[in-house]
CSV table of C-alpha atoms and ligand atoms in Angstrom, one decimal:
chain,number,residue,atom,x,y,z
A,1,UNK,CA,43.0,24.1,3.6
A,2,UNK,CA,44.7,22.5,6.6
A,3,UNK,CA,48.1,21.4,5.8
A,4,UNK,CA,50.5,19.0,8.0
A,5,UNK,CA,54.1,17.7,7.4
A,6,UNK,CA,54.7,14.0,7.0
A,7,UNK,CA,57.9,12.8,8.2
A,8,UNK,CA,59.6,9.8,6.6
A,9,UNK,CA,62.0,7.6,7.5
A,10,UNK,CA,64.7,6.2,6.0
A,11,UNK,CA,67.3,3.8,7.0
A,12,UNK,CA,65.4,3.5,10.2
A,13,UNK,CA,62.5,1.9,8.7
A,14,UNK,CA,64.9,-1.2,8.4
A,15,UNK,CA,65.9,-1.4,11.4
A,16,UNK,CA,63.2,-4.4,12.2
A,17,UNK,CA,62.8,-5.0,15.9
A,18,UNK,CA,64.7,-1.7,17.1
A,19,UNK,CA,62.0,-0.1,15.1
A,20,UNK,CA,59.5,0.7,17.2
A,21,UNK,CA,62.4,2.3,19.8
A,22,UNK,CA,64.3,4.4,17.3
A,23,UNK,CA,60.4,6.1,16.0
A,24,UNK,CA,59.6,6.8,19.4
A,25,UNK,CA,63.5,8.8,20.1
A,26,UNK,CA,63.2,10.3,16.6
A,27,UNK,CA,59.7,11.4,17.8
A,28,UNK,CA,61.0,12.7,21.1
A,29,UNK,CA,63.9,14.9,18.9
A,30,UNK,CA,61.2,16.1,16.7
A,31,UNK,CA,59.0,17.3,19.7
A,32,UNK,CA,62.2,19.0,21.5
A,33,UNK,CA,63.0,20.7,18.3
A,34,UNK,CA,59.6,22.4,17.6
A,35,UNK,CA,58.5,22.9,21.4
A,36,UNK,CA,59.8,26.1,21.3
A,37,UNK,CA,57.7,27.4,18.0
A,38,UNK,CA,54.4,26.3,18.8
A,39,UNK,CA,51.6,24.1,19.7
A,40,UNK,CA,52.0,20.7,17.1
A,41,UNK,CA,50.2,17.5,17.6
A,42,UNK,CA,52.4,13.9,16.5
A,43,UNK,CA,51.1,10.6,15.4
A,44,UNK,CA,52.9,7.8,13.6
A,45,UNK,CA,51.7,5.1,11.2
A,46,UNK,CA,53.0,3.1,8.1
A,47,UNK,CA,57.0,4.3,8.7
A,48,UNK,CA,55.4,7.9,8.9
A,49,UNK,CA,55.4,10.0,11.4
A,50,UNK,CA,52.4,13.1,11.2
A,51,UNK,CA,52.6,16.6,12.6
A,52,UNK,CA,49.8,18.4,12.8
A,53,UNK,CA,49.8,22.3,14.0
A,54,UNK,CA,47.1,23.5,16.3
A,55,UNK,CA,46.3,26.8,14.8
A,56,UNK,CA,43.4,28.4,15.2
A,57,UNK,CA,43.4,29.6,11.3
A,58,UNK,CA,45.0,28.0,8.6
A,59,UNK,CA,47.1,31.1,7.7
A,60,UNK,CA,48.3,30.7,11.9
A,61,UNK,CA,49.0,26.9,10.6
A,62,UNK,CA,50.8,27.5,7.5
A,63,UNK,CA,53.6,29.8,9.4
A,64,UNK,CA,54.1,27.2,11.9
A,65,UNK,CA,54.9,24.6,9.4
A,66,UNK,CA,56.9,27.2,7.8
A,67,UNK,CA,59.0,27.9,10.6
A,68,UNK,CA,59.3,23.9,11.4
A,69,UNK,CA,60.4,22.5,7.9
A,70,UNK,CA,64.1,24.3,8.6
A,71,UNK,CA,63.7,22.5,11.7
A,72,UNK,CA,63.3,19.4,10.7
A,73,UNK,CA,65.6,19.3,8.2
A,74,UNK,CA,68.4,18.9,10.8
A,75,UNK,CA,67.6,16.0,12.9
A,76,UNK,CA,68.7,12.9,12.2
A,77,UNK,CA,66.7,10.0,11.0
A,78,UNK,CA,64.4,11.7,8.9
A,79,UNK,CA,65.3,10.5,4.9
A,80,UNK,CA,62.4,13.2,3.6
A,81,UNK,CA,59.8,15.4,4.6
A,82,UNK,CA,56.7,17.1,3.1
A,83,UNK,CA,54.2,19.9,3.8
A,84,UNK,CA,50.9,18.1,2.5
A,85,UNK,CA,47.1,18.8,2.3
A,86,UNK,CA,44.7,16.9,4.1
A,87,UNK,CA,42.0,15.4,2.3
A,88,UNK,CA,38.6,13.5,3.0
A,89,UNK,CA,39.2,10.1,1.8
A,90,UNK,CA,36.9,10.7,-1.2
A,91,UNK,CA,38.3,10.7,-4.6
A,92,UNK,CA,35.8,14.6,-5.3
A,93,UNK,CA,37.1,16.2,-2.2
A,94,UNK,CA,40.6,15.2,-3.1
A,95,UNK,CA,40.7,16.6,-6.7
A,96,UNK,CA,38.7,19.6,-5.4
A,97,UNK,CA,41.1,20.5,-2.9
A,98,UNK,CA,44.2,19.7,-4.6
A,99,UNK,CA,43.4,21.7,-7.8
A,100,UNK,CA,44.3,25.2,-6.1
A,101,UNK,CA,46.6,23.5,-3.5
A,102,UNK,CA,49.1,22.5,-6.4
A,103,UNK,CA,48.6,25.8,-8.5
A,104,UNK,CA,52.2,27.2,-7.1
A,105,UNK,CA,54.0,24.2,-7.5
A,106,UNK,CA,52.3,23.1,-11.3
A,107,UNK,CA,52.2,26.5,-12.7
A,108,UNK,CA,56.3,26.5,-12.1
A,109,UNK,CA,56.7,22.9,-13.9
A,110,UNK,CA,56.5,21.7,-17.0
A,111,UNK,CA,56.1,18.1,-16.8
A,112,UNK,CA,54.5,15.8,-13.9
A,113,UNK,CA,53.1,12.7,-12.6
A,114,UNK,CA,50.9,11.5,-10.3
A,115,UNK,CA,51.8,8.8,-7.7
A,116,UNK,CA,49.1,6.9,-5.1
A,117,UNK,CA,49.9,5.1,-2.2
A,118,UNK,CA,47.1,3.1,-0.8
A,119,UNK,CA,47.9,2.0,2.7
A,120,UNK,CA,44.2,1.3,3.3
A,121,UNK,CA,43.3,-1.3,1.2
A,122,UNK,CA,39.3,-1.1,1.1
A,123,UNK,CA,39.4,2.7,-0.4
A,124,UNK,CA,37.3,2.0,-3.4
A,125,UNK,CA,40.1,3.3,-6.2
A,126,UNK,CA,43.3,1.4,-6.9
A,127,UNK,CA,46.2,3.2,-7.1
A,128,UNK,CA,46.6,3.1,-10.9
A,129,UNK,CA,43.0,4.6,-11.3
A,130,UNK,CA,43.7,7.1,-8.9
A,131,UNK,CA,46.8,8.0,-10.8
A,132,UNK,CA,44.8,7.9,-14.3
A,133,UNK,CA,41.9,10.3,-13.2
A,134,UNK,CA,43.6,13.0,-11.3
A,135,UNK,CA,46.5,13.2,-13.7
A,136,UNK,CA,43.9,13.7,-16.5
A,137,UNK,CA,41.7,16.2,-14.4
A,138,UNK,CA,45.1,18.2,-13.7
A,139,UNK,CA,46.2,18.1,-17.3
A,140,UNK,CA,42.6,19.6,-18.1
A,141,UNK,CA,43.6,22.4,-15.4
A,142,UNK,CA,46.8,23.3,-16.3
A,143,UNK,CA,46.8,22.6,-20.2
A,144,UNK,CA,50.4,23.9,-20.4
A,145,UNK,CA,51.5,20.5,-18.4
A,146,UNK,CA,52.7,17.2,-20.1
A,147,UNK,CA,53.1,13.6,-18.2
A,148,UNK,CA,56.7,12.9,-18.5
A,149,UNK,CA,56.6,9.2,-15.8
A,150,UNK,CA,60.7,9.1,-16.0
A,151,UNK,CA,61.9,12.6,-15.2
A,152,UNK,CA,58.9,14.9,-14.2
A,153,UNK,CA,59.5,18.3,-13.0
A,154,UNK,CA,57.3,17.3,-10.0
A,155,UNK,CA,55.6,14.6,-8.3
A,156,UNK,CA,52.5,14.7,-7.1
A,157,UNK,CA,51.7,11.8,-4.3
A,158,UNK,CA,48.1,10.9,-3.4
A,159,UNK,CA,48.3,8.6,0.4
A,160,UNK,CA,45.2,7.2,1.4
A,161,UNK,CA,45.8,6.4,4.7
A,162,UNK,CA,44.0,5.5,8.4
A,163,UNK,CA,42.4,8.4,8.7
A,164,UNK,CA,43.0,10.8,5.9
A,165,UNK,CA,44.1,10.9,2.4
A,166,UNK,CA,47.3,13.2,2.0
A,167,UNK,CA,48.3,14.6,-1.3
A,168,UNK,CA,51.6,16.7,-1.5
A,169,UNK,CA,54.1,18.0,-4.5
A,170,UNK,CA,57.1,18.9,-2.6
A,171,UNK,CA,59.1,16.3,-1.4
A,172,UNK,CA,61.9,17.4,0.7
A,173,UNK,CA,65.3,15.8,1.8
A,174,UNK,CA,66.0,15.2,5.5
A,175,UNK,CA,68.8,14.9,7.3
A,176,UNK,CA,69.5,11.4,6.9
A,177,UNK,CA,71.6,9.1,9.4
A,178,UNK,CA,70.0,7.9,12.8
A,179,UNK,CA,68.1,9.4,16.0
A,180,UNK,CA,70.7,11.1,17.9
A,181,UNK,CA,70.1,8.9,21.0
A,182,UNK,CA,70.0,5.3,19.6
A,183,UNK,CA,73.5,4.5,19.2
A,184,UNK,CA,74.6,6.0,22.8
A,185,UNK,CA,77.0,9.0,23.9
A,186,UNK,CA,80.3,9.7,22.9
A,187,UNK,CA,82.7,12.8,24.4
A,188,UNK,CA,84.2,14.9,22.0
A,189,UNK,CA,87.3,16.5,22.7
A,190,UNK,CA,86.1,20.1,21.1
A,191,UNK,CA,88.9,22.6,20.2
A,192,UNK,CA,87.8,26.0,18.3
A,193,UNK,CA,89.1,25.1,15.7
A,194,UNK,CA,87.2,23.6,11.9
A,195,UNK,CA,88.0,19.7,12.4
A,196,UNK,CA,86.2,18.9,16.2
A,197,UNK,CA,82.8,20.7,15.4
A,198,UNK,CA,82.5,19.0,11.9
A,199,UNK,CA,83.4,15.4,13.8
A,200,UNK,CA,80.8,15.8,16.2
A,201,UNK,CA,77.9,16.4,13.3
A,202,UNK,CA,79.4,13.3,11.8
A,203,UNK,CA,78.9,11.2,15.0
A,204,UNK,CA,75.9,12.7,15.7
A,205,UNK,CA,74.3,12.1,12.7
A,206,UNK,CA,74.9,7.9,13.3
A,207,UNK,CA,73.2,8.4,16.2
A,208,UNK,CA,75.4,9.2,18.9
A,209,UNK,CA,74.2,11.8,21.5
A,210,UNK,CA,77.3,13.9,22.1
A,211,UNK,CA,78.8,15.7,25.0
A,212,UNK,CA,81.9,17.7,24.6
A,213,UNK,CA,85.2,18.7,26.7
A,214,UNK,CA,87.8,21.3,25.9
A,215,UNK,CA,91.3,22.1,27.5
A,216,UNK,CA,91.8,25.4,28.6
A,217,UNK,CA,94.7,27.1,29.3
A,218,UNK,CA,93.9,30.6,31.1
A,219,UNK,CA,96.0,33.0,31.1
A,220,UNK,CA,97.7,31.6,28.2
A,221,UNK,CA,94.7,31.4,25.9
A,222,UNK,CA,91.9,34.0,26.3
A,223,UNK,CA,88.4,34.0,27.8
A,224,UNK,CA,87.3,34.7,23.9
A,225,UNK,CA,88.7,31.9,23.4
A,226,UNK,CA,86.5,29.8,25.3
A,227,UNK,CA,83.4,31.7,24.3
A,228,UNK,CA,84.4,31.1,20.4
A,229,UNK,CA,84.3,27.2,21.9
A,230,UNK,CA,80.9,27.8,23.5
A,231,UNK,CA,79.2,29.3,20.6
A,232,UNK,CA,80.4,26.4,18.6
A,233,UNK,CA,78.6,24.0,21.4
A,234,UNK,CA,75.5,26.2,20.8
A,235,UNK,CA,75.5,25.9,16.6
A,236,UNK,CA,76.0,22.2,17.0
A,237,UNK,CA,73.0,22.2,19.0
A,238,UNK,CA,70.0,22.0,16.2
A,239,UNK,CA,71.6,18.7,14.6
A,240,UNK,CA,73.3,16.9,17.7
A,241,UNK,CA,70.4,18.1,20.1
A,242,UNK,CA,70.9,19.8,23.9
A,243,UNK,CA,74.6,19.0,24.5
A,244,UNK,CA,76.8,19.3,27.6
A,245,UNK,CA,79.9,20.7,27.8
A,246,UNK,CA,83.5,20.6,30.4
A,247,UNK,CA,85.7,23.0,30.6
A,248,UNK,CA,88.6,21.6,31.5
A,249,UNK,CA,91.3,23.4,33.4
A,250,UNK,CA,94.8,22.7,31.4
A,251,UNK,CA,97.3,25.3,32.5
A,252,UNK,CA,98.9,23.4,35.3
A,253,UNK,CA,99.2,20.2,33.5
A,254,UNK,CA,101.0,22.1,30.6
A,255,UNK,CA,103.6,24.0,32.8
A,256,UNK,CA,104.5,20.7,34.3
A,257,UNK,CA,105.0,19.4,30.9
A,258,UNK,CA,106.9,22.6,30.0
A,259,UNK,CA,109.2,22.6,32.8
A,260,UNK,CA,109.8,18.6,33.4
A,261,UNK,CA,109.6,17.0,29.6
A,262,UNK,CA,111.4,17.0,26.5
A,263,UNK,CA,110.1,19.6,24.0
A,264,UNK,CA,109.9,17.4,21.2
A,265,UNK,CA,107.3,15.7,22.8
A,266,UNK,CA,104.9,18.3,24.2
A,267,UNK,CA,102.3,17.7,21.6
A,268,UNK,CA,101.6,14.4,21.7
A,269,UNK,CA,102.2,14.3,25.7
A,270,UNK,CA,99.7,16.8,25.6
A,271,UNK,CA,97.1,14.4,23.5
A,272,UNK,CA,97.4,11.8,25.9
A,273,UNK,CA,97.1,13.8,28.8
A,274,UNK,CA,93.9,15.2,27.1
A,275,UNK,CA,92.7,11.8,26.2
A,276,UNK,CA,93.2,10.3,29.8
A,277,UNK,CA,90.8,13.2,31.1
A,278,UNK,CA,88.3,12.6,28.1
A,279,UNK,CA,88.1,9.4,28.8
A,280,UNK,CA,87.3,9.9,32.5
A,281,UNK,CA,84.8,12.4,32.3
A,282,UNK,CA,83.1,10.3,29.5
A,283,UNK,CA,82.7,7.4,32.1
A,284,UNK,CA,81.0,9.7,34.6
A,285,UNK,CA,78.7,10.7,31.8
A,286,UNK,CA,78.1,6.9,30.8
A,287,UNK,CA,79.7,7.6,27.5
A,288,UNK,CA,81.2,4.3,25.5
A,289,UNK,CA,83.7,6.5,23.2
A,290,UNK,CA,85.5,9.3,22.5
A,291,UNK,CA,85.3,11.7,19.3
A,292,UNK,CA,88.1,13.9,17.9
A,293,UNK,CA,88.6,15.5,14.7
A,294,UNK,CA,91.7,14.6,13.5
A,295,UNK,CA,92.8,13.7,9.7
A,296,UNK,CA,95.5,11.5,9.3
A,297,UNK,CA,99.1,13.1,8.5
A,298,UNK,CA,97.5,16.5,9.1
A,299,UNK,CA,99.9,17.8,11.8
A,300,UNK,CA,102.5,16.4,13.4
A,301,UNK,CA,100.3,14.8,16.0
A,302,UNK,CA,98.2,13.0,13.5
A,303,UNK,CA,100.9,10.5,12.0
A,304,UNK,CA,99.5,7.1,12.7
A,305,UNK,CA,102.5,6.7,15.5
A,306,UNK,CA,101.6,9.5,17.1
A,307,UNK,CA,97.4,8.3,17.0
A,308,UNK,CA,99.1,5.2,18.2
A,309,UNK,CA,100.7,7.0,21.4
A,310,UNK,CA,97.5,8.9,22.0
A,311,UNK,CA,95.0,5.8,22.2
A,312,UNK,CA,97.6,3.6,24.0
A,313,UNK,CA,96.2,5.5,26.8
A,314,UNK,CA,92.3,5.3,25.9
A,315,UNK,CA,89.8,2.9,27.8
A,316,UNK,CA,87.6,3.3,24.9
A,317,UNK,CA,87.3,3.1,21.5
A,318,UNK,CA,88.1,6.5,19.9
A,319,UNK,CA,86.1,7.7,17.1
A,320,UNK,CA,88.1,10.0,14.5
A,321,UNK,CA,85.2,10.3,11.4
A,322,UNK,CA,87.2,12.7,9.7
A,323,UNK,CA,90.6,10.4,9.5
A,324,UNK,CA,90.1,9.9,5.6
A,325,UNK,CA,89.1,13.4,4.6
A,326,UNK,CA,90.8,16.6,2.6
A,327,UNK,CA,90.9,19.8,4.2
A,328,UNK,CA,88.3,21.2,1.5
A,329,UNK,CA,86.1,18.1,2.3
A,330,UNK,CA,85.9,18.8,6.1
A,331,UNK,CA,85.6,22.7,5.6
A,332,UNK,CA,82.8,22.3,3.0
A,333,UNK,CA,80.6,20.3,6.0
A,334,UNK,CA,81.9,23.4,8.4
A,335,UNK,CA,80.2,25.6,6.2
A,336,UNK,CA,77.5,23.7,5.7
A,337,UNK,CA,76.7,23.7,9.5
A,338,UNK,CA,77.9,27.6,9.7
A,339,UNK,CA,80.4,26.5,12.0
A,340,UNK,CA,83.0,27.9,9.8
A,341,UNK,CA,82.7,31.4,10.4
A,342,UNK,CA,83.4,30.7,14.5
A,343,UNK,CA,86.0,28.1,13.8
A,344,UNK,CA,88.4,31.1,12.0
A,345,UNK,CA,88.0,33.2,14.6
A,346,UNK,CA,91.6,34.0,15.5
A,347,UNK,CA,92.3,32.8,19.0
A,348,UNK,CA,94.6,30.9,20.1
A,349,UNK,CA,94.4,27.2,21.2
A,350,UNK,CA,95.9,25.6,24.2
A,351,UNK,CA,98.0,23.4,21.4
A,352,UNK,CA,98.9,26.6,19.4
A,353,UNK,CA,100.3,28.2,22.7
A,354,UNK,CA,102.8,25.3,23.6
A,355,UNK,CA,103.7,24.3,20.3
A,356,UNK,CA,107.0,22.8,20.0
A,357,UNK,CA,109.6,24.1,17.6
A,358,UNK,CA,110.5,20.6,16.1
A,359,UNK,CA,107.7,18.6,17.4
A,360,UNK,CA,108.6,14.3,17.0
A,361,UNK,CA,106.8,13.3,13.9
A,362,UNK,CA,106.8,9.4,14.5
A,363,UNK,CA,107.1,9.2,18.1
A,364,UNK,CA,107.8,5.7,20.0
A,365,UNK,CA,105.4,4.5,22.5
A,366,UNK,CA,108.0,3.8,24.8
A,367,UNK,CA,109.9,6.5,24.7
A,368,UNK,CA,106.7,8.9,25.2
A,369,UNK,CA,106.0,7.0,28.4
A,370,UNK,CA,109.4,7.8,29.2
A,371,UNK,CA,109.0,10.9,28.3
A,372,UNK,CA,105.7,11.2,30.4
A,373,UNK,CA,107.3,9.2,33.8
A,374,UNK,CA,109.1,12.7,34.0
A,375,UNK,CA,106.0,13.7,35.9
A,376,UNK,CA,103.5,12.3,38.1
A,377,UNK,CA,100.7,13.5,36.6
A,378,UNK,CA,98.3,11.5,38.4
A,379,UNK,CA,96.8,14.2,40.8
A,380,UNK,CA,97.3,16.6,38.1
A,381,UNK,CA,94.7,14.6,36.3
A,382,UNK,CA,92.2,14.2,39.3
A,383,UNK,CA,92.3,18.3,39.9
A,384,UNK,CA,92.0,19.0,36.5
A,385,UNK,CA,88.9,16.4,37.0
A,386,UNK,CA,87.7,18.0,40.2
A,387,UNK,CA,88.1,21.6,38.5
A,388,UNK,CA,86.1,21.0,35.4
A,389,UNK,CA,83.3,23.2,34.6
A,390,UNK,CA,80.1,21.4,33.4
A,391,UNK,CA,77.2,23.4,31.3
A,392,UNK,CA,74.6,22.5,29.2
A,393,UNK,CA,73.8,23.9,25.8
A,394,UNK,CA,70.2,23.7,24.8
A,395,UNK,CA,68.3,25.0,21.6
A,396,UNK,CA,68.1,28.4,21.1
A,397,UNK,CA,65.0,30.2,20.3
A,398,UNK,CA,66.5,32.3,18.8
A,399,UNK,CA,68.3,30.0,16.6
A,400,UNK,CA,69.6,31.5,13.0
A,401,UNK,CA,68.3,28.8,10.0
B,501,ATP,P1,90.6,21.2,15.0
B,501,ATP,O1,90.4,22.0,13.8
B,501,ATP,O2,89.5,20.4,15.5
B,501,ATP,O3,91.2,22.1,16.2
B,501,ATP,P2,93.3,20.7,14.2
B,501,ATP,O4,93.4,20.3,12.8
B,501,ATP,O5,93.5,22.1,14.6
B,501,ATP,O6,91.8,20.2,14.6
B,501,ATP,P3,94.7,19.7,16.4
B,501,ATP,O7,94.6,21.1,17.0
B,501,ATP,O8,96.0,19.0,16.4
B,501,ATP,O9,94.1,19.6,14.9
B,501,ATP,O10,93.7,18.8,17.2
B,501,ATP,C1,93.3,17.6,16.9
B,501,ATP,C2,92.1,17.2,17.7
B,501,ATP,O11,92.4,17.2,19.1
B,501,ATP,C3,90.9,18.2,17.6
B,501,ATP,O12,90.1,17.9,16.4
B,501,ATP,C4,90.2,17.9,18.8
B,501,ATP,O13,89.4,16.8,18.8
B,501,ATP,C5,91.3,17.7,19.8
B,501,ATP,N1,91.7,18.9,20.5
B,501,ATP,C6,92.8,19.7,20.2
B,501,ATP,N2,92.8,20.8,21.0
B,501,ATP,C7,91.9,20.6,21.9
B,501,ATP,C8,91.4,21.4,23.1
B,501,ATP,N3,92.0,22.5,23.5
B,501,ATP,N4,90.3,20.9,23.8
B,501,ATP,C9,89.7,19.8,23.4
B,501,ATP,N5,90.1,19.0,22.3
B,501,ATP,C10,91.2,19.4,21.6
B,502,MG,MG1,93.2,22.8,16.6
């Protein structure tokens, strides 16, 4: 009994004439994601997409599905997926094959239904009769079942399609959102902490393909450090795809700052110096915004003043998804991604490290650029430029589910 997994679509499938683009970059996210477990074959049809596992046994088959459904469920763009049985399109192989197929999934329920989609119009059944005769032949099966049409325990779908008919009980959510791809790239400034990681998942998932930066300040914040900000790049990986990363060198920019500028203004001054870099580095890598993580009022630096200071200095729109949330709200997506566990690590940031004492809570755009003119920061900024360290993050093998 050969199963496959059909892939639908959600949002996507209204896209009209960006269709056909955003199913081919969901199919090429699909194909990256499962390259690594096995040999699959892809076709799409009807706002579906098919993957069929070339196994040699159907045992062989069933584990690859069963390693690709956790897959799947993290990239963007798919509203649902389902393993399903393939079927001749003949009404006797169908019941015969989906009487055992459905045993697990029946014997568990106590109500069901039966649903058929006809996409090809000249199989000889209509979809009601279709309904009518295997529901009755199932109810004869599994005499402990009643039809409940409104609320049943399960579902099962009939799909007479091009080549096959498809029938399947479990219907699993997706991911949702977009292809990560079809809205474009965006840099995110990446600290360790819980905010940046769960603001790139959020960007990703409306379709943004993501690359990241993050300030360093060595010796004043650790090597672990960094790492704790590279595995985070490497668990953001199965839902915003490969990603690349900077490392940007910070420490001279924030002795400058220390020595030359008013300490009331360190944070903020350090935000734009931050953002001007961003910024830069996301034009070499043909990026058209910038992500961050903050909340609004959450620290000092996230007063709308002081979001004012930053972007005065942005050539791009910056994206901050997580401006309207509670703490609770952003660390129950943390979680949900396992990006928690990293994020609490205890090391220290390059923020944490210069951290004024009474930091300006509604700071004036002029008088930070005052504050900033203490310093020419220009070459600052093009060696910090010329000194970043690019890597890329790819899928892992070895990936935890
Ligand atoms: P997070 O949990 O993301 O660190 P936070 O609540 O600690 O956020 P801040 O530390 O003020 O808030 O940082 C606000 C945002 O600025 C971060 O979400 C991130 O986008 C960016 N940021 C802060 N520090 C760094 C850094 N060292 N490198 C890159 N980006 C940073
Ligand atoms: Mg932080």
């Amino acid at each position: 009994m050969r199963e496959i997994i059909l892939v639908k679509y959600g949002e996507m499938a209204l896209k009209g004439l960006n269709r056909s683009s955003f199913e081919d970059v969901l199919l090429r996210n699909i194909r990256y994601r499962l390259k690594k477990i096995g040999k699959f074959s892809y076709s799409k049809a009807q706002s579906t997409i098919y993957i069929v596992p070339e196994a040699e046994s159907d045992e062989a088959a069933g584990a690859l599905l069963a390693e690709a459904m956790p897959r799947l469920k993290k990239v963007f763009g798919i509203a649902a997926l389902c393993r399903a049985l393939t079927c001749e399109k003949d009404f006797a192989d169908i019941t015969e094959k989906a009487i055992p197929y459905l045993a697990d999934a029946l014997n568990a329920a106590k109500t069901f239904k039966v649903e058929a989609k006809r996409a090809d119009k000249t199989f000889p059944m209509k979809s009601p009769q279709i309904c009518a005769e295997l529901g009755g032949i199932l109810l004869e099966k599994y005499p402990h079942l009643k039809v409940n049409v409104t609320e049943p325990d399960v579902t099962v779908t009939v799909e007479i399609r091009d080549a096959n008919a498809y029938v399947h009980a479990l219907r699993e959510k997706g991911a949702g959102g977009l292809p990560v791809g079809t809205a474009g790239n965006a840099m995110l400034l990446l600290s360790g902490g819980i905010d940046s990681p769960v603001a790139a998942y959020m960007m990703a998932k409306r379709g943004l393909r993501v690359t990241a930066c993050h300030f360093a300040s060595l010796p004043y914040t650790s090597e672990r450090a960094l790492m704790k900000v590279e595995q985070l790049c490497e668990k953001l990986t199965p839902w915003c795809g490969s990603m690349a990363f900077y490392c940007v060198p910070f420490t001279e920019i924030q002795e400058e700052l220390q020595r030359n500028c008013p300490e009331e203004y360190f944070t903020i001054l350090m935000r734009r110096l931050m953002m001007e870099i961003a910024c830069r580095l996301a034009e070499i890598e043909g990026c058209g915004a910038i992500i961050t993580g903050e909340s609004l009022g959450q620290v000092a630096s996230q007063t709308l003043n002081a979001l004012q200071c930053t972007d005065a200095v942005a050539t791009m729109p910056v994206l901050r998804p997580l401006i309207g949330m509670d703490k609770v709200e952003i660390v129950e997506i943390s979680r949900k991604i396992d990006t928690f566990d990293i994020s609490i690590q205890p090391y220290e940031d390059c923020c944490t490290v210069f951290t004024p004492r009474h930091p300006k809570l509604r700071p004036h755009l002029s008088d930070v650029e005052e504050a900033q003119a203490e310093v020419d920061f220009a070459p600052l900024i093009e060696k910090a430029i010329a000194g970043a360290d690019k890597k890329v993050f790819a899928q892992h093998i070895s990936e935890t589910l």
